Amino acid sequence: MDGPAVLAANAALQRVLASFPKQDAGACESSARSLDVVVGLEGGIYFVRVDRRLDRCGWPMGSQLEFDWFELYAVSPEGKVLGRRAFMP
């Protein structure tokens, strides 16, 4: 990944982590360990999708706390979050 893509991924990841309940702060399910980040570039804007991977916390493969949870962020090359689209059917 190039430097701006890393900044974009970090900005989105920090937003997601800040949204988790404070009482769950020490749990693996509410940590960066349980998240996947996918970064794409289109028109000079990075699009970052954050998915949960609870199997990294000892849960069975495919386990979810919510059905098909993910968040999508638009982030500038400087790491500024421009927009967020949460998806939870």
mmCIF file of N, CA, C and O in Angstrom:
data_model
loop_
_atom_site.group_PDB
_atom_site.id
_atom_site.type_symbol
_atom_site.label_atom_id
_atom_site.label_comp_id
_atom_site.label_asym_id
_atom_site.label_seq_id
_atom_site.Cartn_x
_atom_site.Cartn_y
_atom_site.Cartn_z
ATOM 1 N N MET A 1 0.840 -1.179 0.000
ATOM 2 C CA MET A 1 0.000 0.000 0.000
ATOM 3 C C MET A 1 0.881 1.237 0.000
ATOM 4 O O MET A 1 1.939 1.248 0.619
ATOM 5 N N ASP A 2 0.382 2.280 -0.649
ATOM 6 C CA ASP A 2 1.109 3.545 -0.619
ATOM 7 C C ASP A 2 0.774 4.308 0.664
ATOM 8 O O ASP A 2 -0.165 3.971 1.384
ATOM 9 N N GLY A 3 1.562 5.330 0.968
ATOM 10 C CA GLY A 3 1.392 6.090 2.211
ATOM 11 C C GLY A 3 -0.004 6.645 2.416
ATOM 12 O O GLY A 3 -0.590 6.477 3.486
ATOM 13 N N PRO A 4 -0.600 7.326 1.412
ATOM 14 C CA PRO A 4 -1.954 7.850 1.598
ATOM 15 C C PRO A 4 -2.997 6.765 1.851
ATOM 16 O O PRO A 4 -3.955 6.989 2.593
ATOM 17 N N ALA A 5 -2.819 5.593 1.275
ATOM 18 C CA ALA A 5 -3.757 4.490 1.526
ATOM 19 C C ALA A 5 -3.666 4.035 2.979
ATOM 20 O O ALA A 5 -4.681 3.730 3.610
ATOM 21 N N VAL A 6 -2.462 4.027 3.521
ATOM 22 C CA VAL A 6 -2.276 3.663 4.930
ATOM 23 C C VAL A 6 -2.937 4.707 5.830
ATOM 24 O O VAL A 6 -3.619 4.366 6.801
ATOM 25 N N LEU A 7 -2.772 5.991 5.504
ATOM 26 C CA LEU A 7 -3.430 7.055 6.269
ATOM 27 C C LEU A 7 -4.954 6.906 6.218
ATOM 28 O O LEU A 7 -5.639 7.078 7.231
ATOM 29 N N ALA A 8 -5.485 6.599 5.047
ATOM 30 C CA ALA A 8 -6.925 6.434 4.888
ATOM 31 C C ALA A 8 -7.429 5.248 5.711
ATOM 32 O O ALA A 8 -8.447 5.351 6.411
ATOM 33 N N ALA A 9 -6.719 4.130 5.647
ATOM 34 C CA ALA A 9 -7.114 2.947 6.411
ATOM 35 C C ALA A 9 -7.088 3.235 7.901
ATOM 36 O O ALA A 9 -8.007 2.865 8.641
ATOM 37 N N ASN A 10 -6.054 3.915 8.365
ATOM 38 C CA ASN A 10 -5.930 4.236 9.777
ATOM 39 C C ASN A 10 -7.055 5.166 10.240
ATOM 40 O O ASN A 10 -7.629 4.970 11.314
ATOM 41 N N ALA A 11 -7.382 6.167 9.436
ATOM 42 C CA ALA A 11 -8.447 7.106 9.801
ATOM 43 C C ALA A 11 -9.790 6.379 9.952
ATOM 44 O O ALA A 11 -10.524 6.600 10.927
ATOM 45 N N ALA A 12 -10.101 5.506 9.016
ATOM 46 C CA ALA A 12 -11.362 4.754 9.090
ATOM 47 C C ALA A 12 -11.354 3.800 10.277
ATOM 48 O O ALA A 12 -12.347 3.695 11.013
ATOM 49 N N LEU A 13 -10.249 3.124 10.481
ATOM 50 C CA LEU A 13 -10.139 2.185 11.597
ATOM 51 C C LEU A 13 -10.317 2.899 12.938
ATOM 52 O O LEU A 13 -11.035 2.408 13.819
ATOM 53 N N GLN A 14 -9.720 4.056 13.092
ATOM 54 C CA GLN A 14 -9.860 4.815 14.339
ATOM 55 C C GLN A 14 -11.308 5.244 14.565
ATOM 56 O O GLN A 14 -11.798 5.226 15.705
ATOM 57 N N ARG A 15 -12.015 5.617 13.503
ATOM 58 C CA ARG A 15 -13.431 5.985 13.627
ATOM 59 C C ARG A 15 -14.262 4.803 14.111
ATOM 60 O O ARG A 15 -15.120 4.956 14.971
ATOM 61 N N VAL A 16 -14.027 3.634 13.534
ATOM 62 C CA VAL A 16 -14.787 2.446 13.934
ATOM 63 C C VAL A 16 -14.493 2.092 15.380
ATOM 64 O O VAL A 16 -15.412 1.843 16.170
ATOM 65 N N LEU A 17 -13.232 2.081 15.756
ATOM 66 C CA LEU A 17 -12.872 1.734 17.129
ATOM 67 C C LEU A 17 -13.476 2.711 18.131
ATOM 68 O O LEU A 17 -13.920 2.310 19.211
ATOM 69 N N ALA A 18 -13.533 3.984 17.783
ATOM 70 C CA ALA A 18 -14.123 4.985 18.675
ATOM 71 C C ALA A 18 -15.627 4.801 18.836
ATOM 72 O O ALA A 18 -16.202 5.238 19.829
ATOM 73 N N SER A 19 -16.264 4.136 17.879
ATOM 74 C CA SER A 19 -17.718 3.935 17.943
ATOM 75 C C SER A 19 -18.123 2.742 18.800
ATOM 76 O O SER A 19 -19.298 2.606 19.142
ATOM 77 N N PHE A 20 -17.175 1.881 19.140
ATOM 78 C CA PHE A 20 -17.507 0.712 19.960
ATOM 79 C C PHE A 20 -17.793 1.151 21.394
ATOM 80 O O PHE A 20 -17.189 2.108 21.886
ATOM 81 N N PRO A 21 -18.697 0.446 22.073
ATOM 82 C CA PRO A 21 -19.035 0.811 23.463
ATOM 83 C C PRO A 21 -17.798 0.804 24.363
ATOM 84 O O PRO A 21 -16.963 -0.096 24.286
ATOM 85 N N LYS A 22 -17.690 1.813 25.206
ATOM 86 C CA LYS A 22 -16.526 1.946 26.099
ATOM 87 C C LYS A 22 -16.416 0.772 27.065
ATOM 88 O O LYS A 22 -15.317 0.358 27.416
ATOM 89 N N GLN A 23 -17.552 0.219 27.498
ATOM 90 C CA GLN A 23 -17.510 -0.892 28.455
ATOM 91 C C GLN A 23 -16.905 -2.159 27.839
ATOM 92 O O GLN A 23 -16.497 -3.054 28.551
ATOM 93 N N ASP A 24 -16.815 -2.217 26.503
ATOM 94 C CA ASP A 24 -16.238 -3.378 25.823
ATOM 95 C C ASP A 24 -14.795 -3.134 25.384
ATOM 96 O O ASP A 24 -14.241 -3.915 24.610
ATOM 97 N N ALA A 25 -14.178 -2.078 25.869
ATOM 98 C CA ALA A 25 -12.866 -1.637 25.386
ATOM 99 C C ALA A 25 -11.791 -2.718 25.453
ATOM 100 O O ALA A 25 -10.924 -2.769 24.598
ATOM 101 N N GLY A 26 -11.806 -3.595 26.437
ATOM 102 C CA GLY A 26 -10.762 -4.600 26.560
ATOM 103 C C GLY A 26 -11.038 -5.891 25.803
ATOM 104 O O GLY A 26 -10.174 -6.749 25.696
ATOM 105 N N ALA A 27 -12.223 -6.016 25.238
ATOM 106 C CA ALA A 27 -12.614 -7.264 24.568
ATOM 107 C C ALA A 27 -12.041 -7.340 23.155
ATOM 108 O O ALA A 27 -11.971 -6.337 22.444
ATOM 109 N N CYS A 28 -11.633 -8.518 22.763
ATOM 110 C CA CYS A 28 -11.106 -8.736 21.420
ATOM 111 C C CYS A 28 -12.119 -8.308 20.361
ATOM 112 O O CYS A 28 -11.763 -7.721 19.349
ATOM 113 N N GLU A 29 -13.402 -8.573 20.607
ATOM 114 C CA GLU A 29 -14.455 -8.253 19.640
ATOM 115 C C GLU A 29 -14.584 -6.750 19.377
ATOM 116 O O GLU A 29 -15.168 -6.348 18.376
ATOM 117 N N SER A 30 -14.048 -5.936 20.263
ATOM 118 C CA SER A 30 -14.100 -4.481 20.115
ATOM 119 C C SER A 30 -12.707 -3.893 19.887
ATOM 120 O O SER A 30 -12.439 -2.749 20.228
ATOM 121 N N SER A 31 -11.838 -4.681 19.289
ATOM 122 C CA SER A 31 -10.463 -4.238 19.057
ATOM 123 C C SER A 31 -10.139 -4.289 17.562
ATOM 124 O O SER A 31 -10.875 -4.879 16.771
ATOM 125 N N ALA A 32 -9.011 -3.706 17.203
ATOM 126 C CA ALA A 32 -8.560 -3.730 15.812
ATOM 127 C C ALA A 32 -8.277 -5.157 15.347
ATOM 128 O O ALA A 32 -8.379 -5.454 14.157
ATOM 129 N N ARG A 33 -7.971 -6.033 16.272
ATOM 130 C CA ARG A 33 -7.697 -7.432 15.925
ATOM 131 C C ARG A 33 -8.879 -8.085 15.223
ATOM 132 O O ARG A 33 -8.707 -8.963 14.378
ATOM 133 N N SER A 34 -10.090 -7.655 15.550
ATOM 134 C CA SER A 34 -11.290 -8.271 14.994
ATOM 135 C C SER A 34 -11.764 -7.610 13.699
ATOM 136 O O SER A 34 -12.836 -7.935 13.202
ATOM 137 N N LEU A 35 -10.976 -6.702 13.131
ATOM 138 C CA LEU A 35 -11.422 -5.951 11.960
ATOM 139 C C LEU A 35 -10.533 -6.201 10.745
ATOM 140 O O LEU A 35 -9.327 -6.375 10.869
ATOM 141 N N ASP A 36 -11.158 -6.207 9.581
ATOM 142 C CA ASP A 36 -10.473 -6.235 8.287
ATOM 143 C C ASP A 36 -10.683 -4.877 7.636
ATOM 144 O O ASP A 36 -11.771 -4.302 7.736
ATOM 145 N N VAL A 37 -9.673 -4.393 6.948
ATOM 146 C CA VAL A 37 -9.772 -3.122 6.247
ATOM 147 C C VAL A 37 -9.395 -3.354 4.786
ATOM 148 O O VAL A 37 -8.356 -3.937 4.494
ATOM 149 N N VAL A 38 -10.263 -2.896 3.874
ATOM 150 C CA VAL A 38 -10.020 -2.979 2.438
ATOM 151 C C VAL A 38 -10.024 -1.556 1.900
ATOM 152 O O VAL A 38 -10.945 -0.789 2.176
ATOM 153 N N VAL A 39 -8.988 -1.196 1.133
ATOM 154 C CA VAL A 39 -8.840 0.172 0.641
ATOM 155 C C VAL A 39 -8.838 0.172 -0.883
ATOM 156 O O VAL A 39 -8.145 -0.629 -1.512
ATOM 157 N N GLY A 40 -9.614 1.097 -1.461
ATOM 158 C CA GLY A 40 -9.625 1.308 -2.906
ATOM 159 C C GLY A 40 -9.501 2.792 -3.200
ATOM 160 O O GLY A 40 -9.821 3.629 -2.359
ATOM 161 N N LEU A 41 -9.030 3.116 -4.384
ATOM 162 C CA LEU A 41 -8.844 4.509 -4.793
ATOM 163 C C LEU A 41 -9.667 4.755 -6.045
ATOM 164 O O LEU A 41 -9.579 4.001 -7.024
ATOM 165 N N GLU A 42 -10.472 5.816 -6.004
ATOM 166 C CA GLU A 42 -11.285 6.198 -7.160
ATOM 167 C C GLU A 42 -11.398 7.708 -7.193
ATOM 168 O O GLU A 42 -11.843 8.323 -6.214
ATOM 169 N N GLY A 43 -10.987 8.314 -8.273
ATOM 170 C CA GLY A 43 -11.111 9.754 -8.442
ATOM 171 C C GLY A 43 -10.362 10.576 -7.403
ATOM 172 O O GLY A 43 -10.813 11.651 -7.020
ATOM 173 N N GLY A 44 -9.257 10.057 -6.907
ATOM 174 C CA GLY A 44 -8.461 10.780 -5.921
ATOM 175 C C GLY A 44 -8.958 10.644 -4.493
ATOM 176 O O GLY A 44 -8.393 11.245 -3.586
ATOM 177 N N ILE A 45 -10.010 9.868 -4.283
ATOM 178 C CA ILE A 45 -10.572 9.626 -2.949
ATOM 179 C C ILE A 45 -10.390 8.155 -2.610
ATOM 180 O O ILE A 45 -10.635 7.275 -3.439
ATOM 181 N N TYR A 46 -9.979 7.896 -1.382
ATOM 182 C CA TYR A 46 -9.863 6.516 -0.921
ATOM 183 C C TYR A 46 -11.194 6.079 -0.328
ATOM 184 O O TYR A 46 -11.838 6.835 0.402
ATOM 185 N N PHE A 47 -11.603 4.884 -0.673
ATOM 186 C CA PHE A 47 -12.797 4.277 -0.104
ATOM 187 C C PHE A 47 -12.335 3.097 0.744
ATOM 188 O O PHE A 47 -11.626 2.212 0.260
ATOM 189 N N VAL A 48 -12.710 3.138 2.009
ATOM 190 C CA VAL A 48 -12.231 2.150 2.978
ATOM 191 C C VAL A 48 -13.421 1.394 3.536
ATOM 192 O O VAL A 48 -14.341 1.993 4.110
ATOM 193 N N ARG A 49 -13.412 0.092 3.363
ATOM 194 C CA ARG A 49 -14.450 -0.770 3.918
ATOM 195 C C ARG A 49 -13.862 -1.482 5.130
ATOM 196 O O ARG A 49 -12.786 -2.074 5.049
ATOM 197 N N VAL A 50 -14.593 -1.427 6.247
ATOM 198 C CA VAL A 50 -14.162 -2.090 7.476
ATOM 199 C C VAL A 50 -15.163 -3.198 7.769
ATOM 200 O O VAL A 50 -16.367 -2.958 7.851
ATOM 201 N N ASP A 51 -14.665 -4.431 7.887
ATOM 202 C CA ASP A 51 -15.482 -5.622 8.172
ATOM 203 C C ASP A 51 -15.046 -6.236 9.488
ATOM 204 O O ASP A 51 -13.886 -6.127 9.875
ATOM 205 N N ARG A 52 -15.972 -6.913 10.141
ATOM 206 C CA ARG A 52 -15.631 -7.635 11.374
ATOM 207 C C ARG A 52 -15.233 -9.060 11.057
ATOM 208 O O ARG A 52 -15.846 -9.718 10.214
ATOM 209 N N ARG A 53 -14.219 -9.557 11.758
ATOM 210 C CA ARG A 53 -13.722 -10.928 11.638
ATOM 211 C C ARG A 53 -13.613 -11.527 13.035
ATOM 212 O O ARG A 53 -12.551 -11.547 13.631
ATOM 213 N N LEU A 54 -14.738 -11.983 13.567
ATOM 214 C CA LEU A 54 -14.759 -12.511 14.932
ATOM 215 C C LEU A 54 -14.013 -13.831 15.070
ATOM 216 O O LEU A 54 -13.638 -14.214 16.182
ATOM 217 N N ASP A 55 -13.755 -14.512 13.944
ATOM 218 C CA ASP A 55 -12.974 -15.754 14.012
ATOM 219 C C ASP A 55 -11.571 -15.483 14.544
ATOM 220 O O ASP A 55 -10.938 -16.368 15.109
ATOM 221 N N ARG A 56 -11.095 -14.265 14.443
ATOM 222 C CA ARG A 56 -9.784 -13.901 14.988
ATOM 223 C C ARG A 56 -9.812 -13.800 16.515
ATOM 224 O O ARG A 56 -8.768 -13.664 17.144
ATOM 225 N N CYS A 57 -11.015 -13.835 17.080
ATOM 226 C CA CYS A 57 -11.182 -13.742 18.537
ATOM 227 C C CYS A 57 -11.642 -15.070 19.129
ATOM 228 O O CYS A 57 -12.182 -15.110 20.235
ATOM 229 N N GLY A 58 -11.484 -16.148 18.382
ATOM 230 C CA GLY A 58 -11.847 -17.464 18.883
ATOM 231 C C GLY A 58 -13.264 -17.900 18.566
ATOM 232 O O GLY A 58 -13.677 -18.994 18.950
ATOM 233 N N TRP A 59 -14.021 -17.069 17.863
ATOM 234 C CA TRP A 59 -15.384 -17.434 17.463
ATOM 235 C C TRP A 59 -15.307 -18.373 16.257
ATOM 236 O O TRP A 59 -14.335 -18.340 15.497
ATOM 237 N N PRO A 60 -16.344 -19.178 16.038
ATOM 238 C CA PRO A 60 -16.356 -20.027 14.838
ATOM 239 C C PRO A 60 -16.329 -19.180 13.563
ATOM 240 O O PRO A 60 -16.866 -18.069 13.533
ATOM 241 N N MET A 61 -15.702 -19.693 12.519
ATOM 242 C CA MET A 61 -15.616 -18.989 11.238
ATOM 243 C C MET A 61 -17.012 -18.602 10.770
ATOM 244 O O MET A 61 -17.931 -19.403 10.823
ATOM 245 N N GLY A 62 -17.170 -17.359 10.343
ATOM 246 C CA GLY A 62 -18.459 -16.873 9.846
ATOM 247 C C GLY A 62 -19.360 -16.289 10.917
ATOM 248 O O GLY A 62 -20.452 -15.808 10.618
ATOM 249 N N SER A 63 -18.934 -16.306 12.174
ATOM 250 C CA SER A 63 -19.749 -15.754 13.264
ATOM 251 C C SER A 63 -19.852 -14.245 13.129
ATOM 252 O O SER A 63 -18.911 -13.578 12.713
ATOM 253 N N GLN A 64 -20.996 -13.705 13.500
ATOM 254 C CA GLN A 64 -21.231 -12.267 13.464
ATOM 255 C C GLN A 64 -22.043 -11.859 14.679
ATOM 256 O O GLN A 64 -22.882 -12.614 15.148
ATOM 257 N N LEU A 65 -21.784 -10.655 15.192
ATOM 258 C CA LEU A 65 -22.628 -10.085 16.239
ATOM 259 C C LEU A 65 -23.841 -9.420 15.606
ATOM 260 O O LEU A 65 -24.895 -9.328 16.199
ATOM 261 N N GLU A 66 -23.669 -8.915 14.386
ATOM 262 C CA GLU A 66 -24.724 -8.312 13.595
ATOM 263 C C GLU A 66 -24.716 -8.990 12.238
ATOM 264 O O GLU A 66 -23.694 -9.472 11.784
ATOM 265 N N PHE A 67 -25.845 -8.992 11.554
ATOM 266 C CA PHE A 67 -25.924 -9.611 10.244
ATOM 267 C C PHE A 67 -25.214 -8.756 9.203
ATOM 268 O O PHE A 67 -25.581 -7.606 8.987
ATOM 269 N N ASP A 68 -24.177 -9.282 8.586
ATOM 270 C CA ASP A 68 -23.445 -8.633 7.495
ATOM 271 C C ASP A 68 -23.023 -7.204 7.825
ATOM 272 O O ASP A 68 -23.250 -6.270 7.066
ATOM 273 N N TRP A 69 -22.394 -7.004 8.970
ATOM 274 C CA TRP A 69 -21.966 -5.676 9.410
ATOM 275 C C TRP A 69 -20.753 -5.213 8.629
ATOM 276 O O TRP A 69 -19.801 -5.963 8.421
ATOM 277 N N PHE A 70 -20.784 -3.982 8.162
ATOM 278 C CA PHE A 70 -19.591 -3.318 7.656
ATOM 279 C C PHE A 70 -19.829 -1.816 7.652
ATOM 280 O O PHE A 70 -20.954 -1.349 7.765
ATOM 281 N N GLU A 71 -18.741 -1.062 7.554
ATOM 282 C CA GLU A 71 -18.823 0.381 7.398
ATOM 283 C C GLU A 71 -17.935 0.780 6.238
ATOM 284 O O GLU A 71 -16.883 0.180 6.007
ATOM 285 N N LEU A 72 -18.381 1.791 5.511
ATOM 286 C CA LEU A 72 -17.646 2.273 4.346
ATOM 287 C C LEU A 72 -17.364 3.759 4.540
ATOM 288 O O LEU A 72 -18.268 4.528 4.882
ATOM 289 N N TYR A 73 -16.117 4.142 4.339
ATOM 290 C CA TYR A 73 -15.691 5.526 4.535
ATOM 291 C C TYR A 73 -15.053 6.069 3.259
ATOM 292 O O TYR A 73 -14.335 5.339 2.564
ATOM 293 N N ALA A 74 -15.299 7.357 2.992
ATOM 294 C CA ALA A 74 -14.572 8.092 1.965
ATOM 295 C C ALA A 74 -13.531 8.924 2.718
ATOM 296 O O ALA A 74 -13.868 9.632 3.672
ATOM 297 N N VAL A 75 -12.271 8.809 2.300
ATOM 298 C CA VAL A 75 -11.177 9.448 3.028
ATOM 299 C C VAL A 75 -10.242 10.138 2.032
ATOM 300 O O VAL A 75 -9.911 9.580 0.983
ATOM 301 N N SER A 76 -9.812 11.343 2.389
ATOM 302 C CA SER A 76 -8.873 12.087 1.541
ATOM 303 C C SER A 76 -7.488 11.446 1.620
ATOM 304 O O SER A 76 -7.183 10.723 2.576
ATOM 305 N N PRO A 77 -6.613 11.734 0.649
ATOM 306 C CA PRO A 77 -5.244 11.210 0.696
ATOM 307 C C PRO A 77 -4.473 11.672 1.935
ATOM 308 O O PRO A 77 -3.499 11.040 2.327
ATOM 309 N N GLU A 78 -4.931 12.763 2.571
ATOM 310 C CA GLU A 78 -4.286 13.260 3.788
ATOM 311 C C GLU A 78 -4.801 12.571 5.053
ATOM 312 O O GLU A 78 -4.341 12.877 6.154
ATOM 313 N N GLY A 79 -5.787 11.677 4.914
ATOM 314 C CA GLY A 79 -6.310 10.944 6.060
ATOM 315 C C GLY A 79 -7.517 11.586 6.715
ATOM 316 O O GLY A 79 -7.895 11.207 7.818
ATOM 317 N N LYS A 80 -8.170 12.531 6.052
ATOM 318 C CA LYS A 80 -9.364 13.168 6.601
ATOM 319 C C LYS A 80 -10.607 12.403 6.138
ATOM 320 O O LYS A 80 -10.814 12.209 4.935
ATOM 321 N N VAL A 81 -11.429 11.977 7.103
ATOM 322 C CA VAL A 81 -12.665 11.262 6.762
ATOM 323 C C VAL A 81 -13.646 12.262 6.185
ATOM 324 O O VAL A 81 -14.010 13.255 6.817
ATOM 325 N N LEU A 82 -14.086 12.002 4.952
ATOM 326 C CA LEU A 82 -15.003 12.898 4.247
ATOM 327 C C LEU A 82 -16.451 12.460 4.386
ATOM 328 O O LEU A 82 -17.358 13.271 4.263
ATOM 329 N N GLY A 83 -16.661 11.167 4.583
ATOM 330 C CA GLY A 83 -18.025 10.655 4.699
ATOM 331 C C GLY A 83 -18.027 9.232 5.202
ATOM 332 O O GLY A 83 -17.019 8.535 5.159
ATOM 333 N N ARG A 84 -19.179 8.817 5.706
ATOM 334 C CA ARG A 84 -19.339 7.473 6.261
ATOM 335 C C ARG A 84 -20.666 6.901 5.798
ATOM 336 O O ARG A 84 -21.673 7.592 5.784
ATOM 337 N N ARG A 85 -20.648 5.661 5.452
ATOM 338 C CA ARG A 85 -21.873 4.948 5.100
ATOM 339 C C ARG A 85 -21.881 3.657 5.904
ATOM 340 O O ARG A 85 -21.117 2.744 5.631
ATOM 341 N N ALA A 86 -22.710 3.624 6.931
ATOM 342 C CA ALA A 86 -22.842 2.395 7.719
ATOM 343 C C ALA A 86 -23.844 1.494 7.019
ATOM 344 O O ALA A 86 -24.824 1.967 6.441
ATOM 345 N N PHE A 87 -23.607 0.220 7.069
ATOM 346 C CA PHE A 87 -24.530 -0.726 6.464
ATOM 347 C C PHE A 87 -24.818 -1.832 7.457
ATOM 348 O O PHE A 87 -23.929 -2.503 7.922
ATOM 349 N N MET A 88 -26.065 -1.964 7.781
ATOM 350 C CA MET A 88 -26.513 -3.082 8.604
ATOM 351 C C MET A 88 -27.958 -3.344 8.199
ATOM 352 O O MET A 88 -28.837 -2.545 8.510
ATOM 353 N N PRO A 89 -28.190 -4.411 7.424
ATOM 354 C CA PRO A 89 -29.556 -4.672 6.940
ATOM 355 C C PRO A 89 -30.546 -4.905 8.056
ATOM 356 O O PRO A 89 -30.216 -5.137 9.155
#
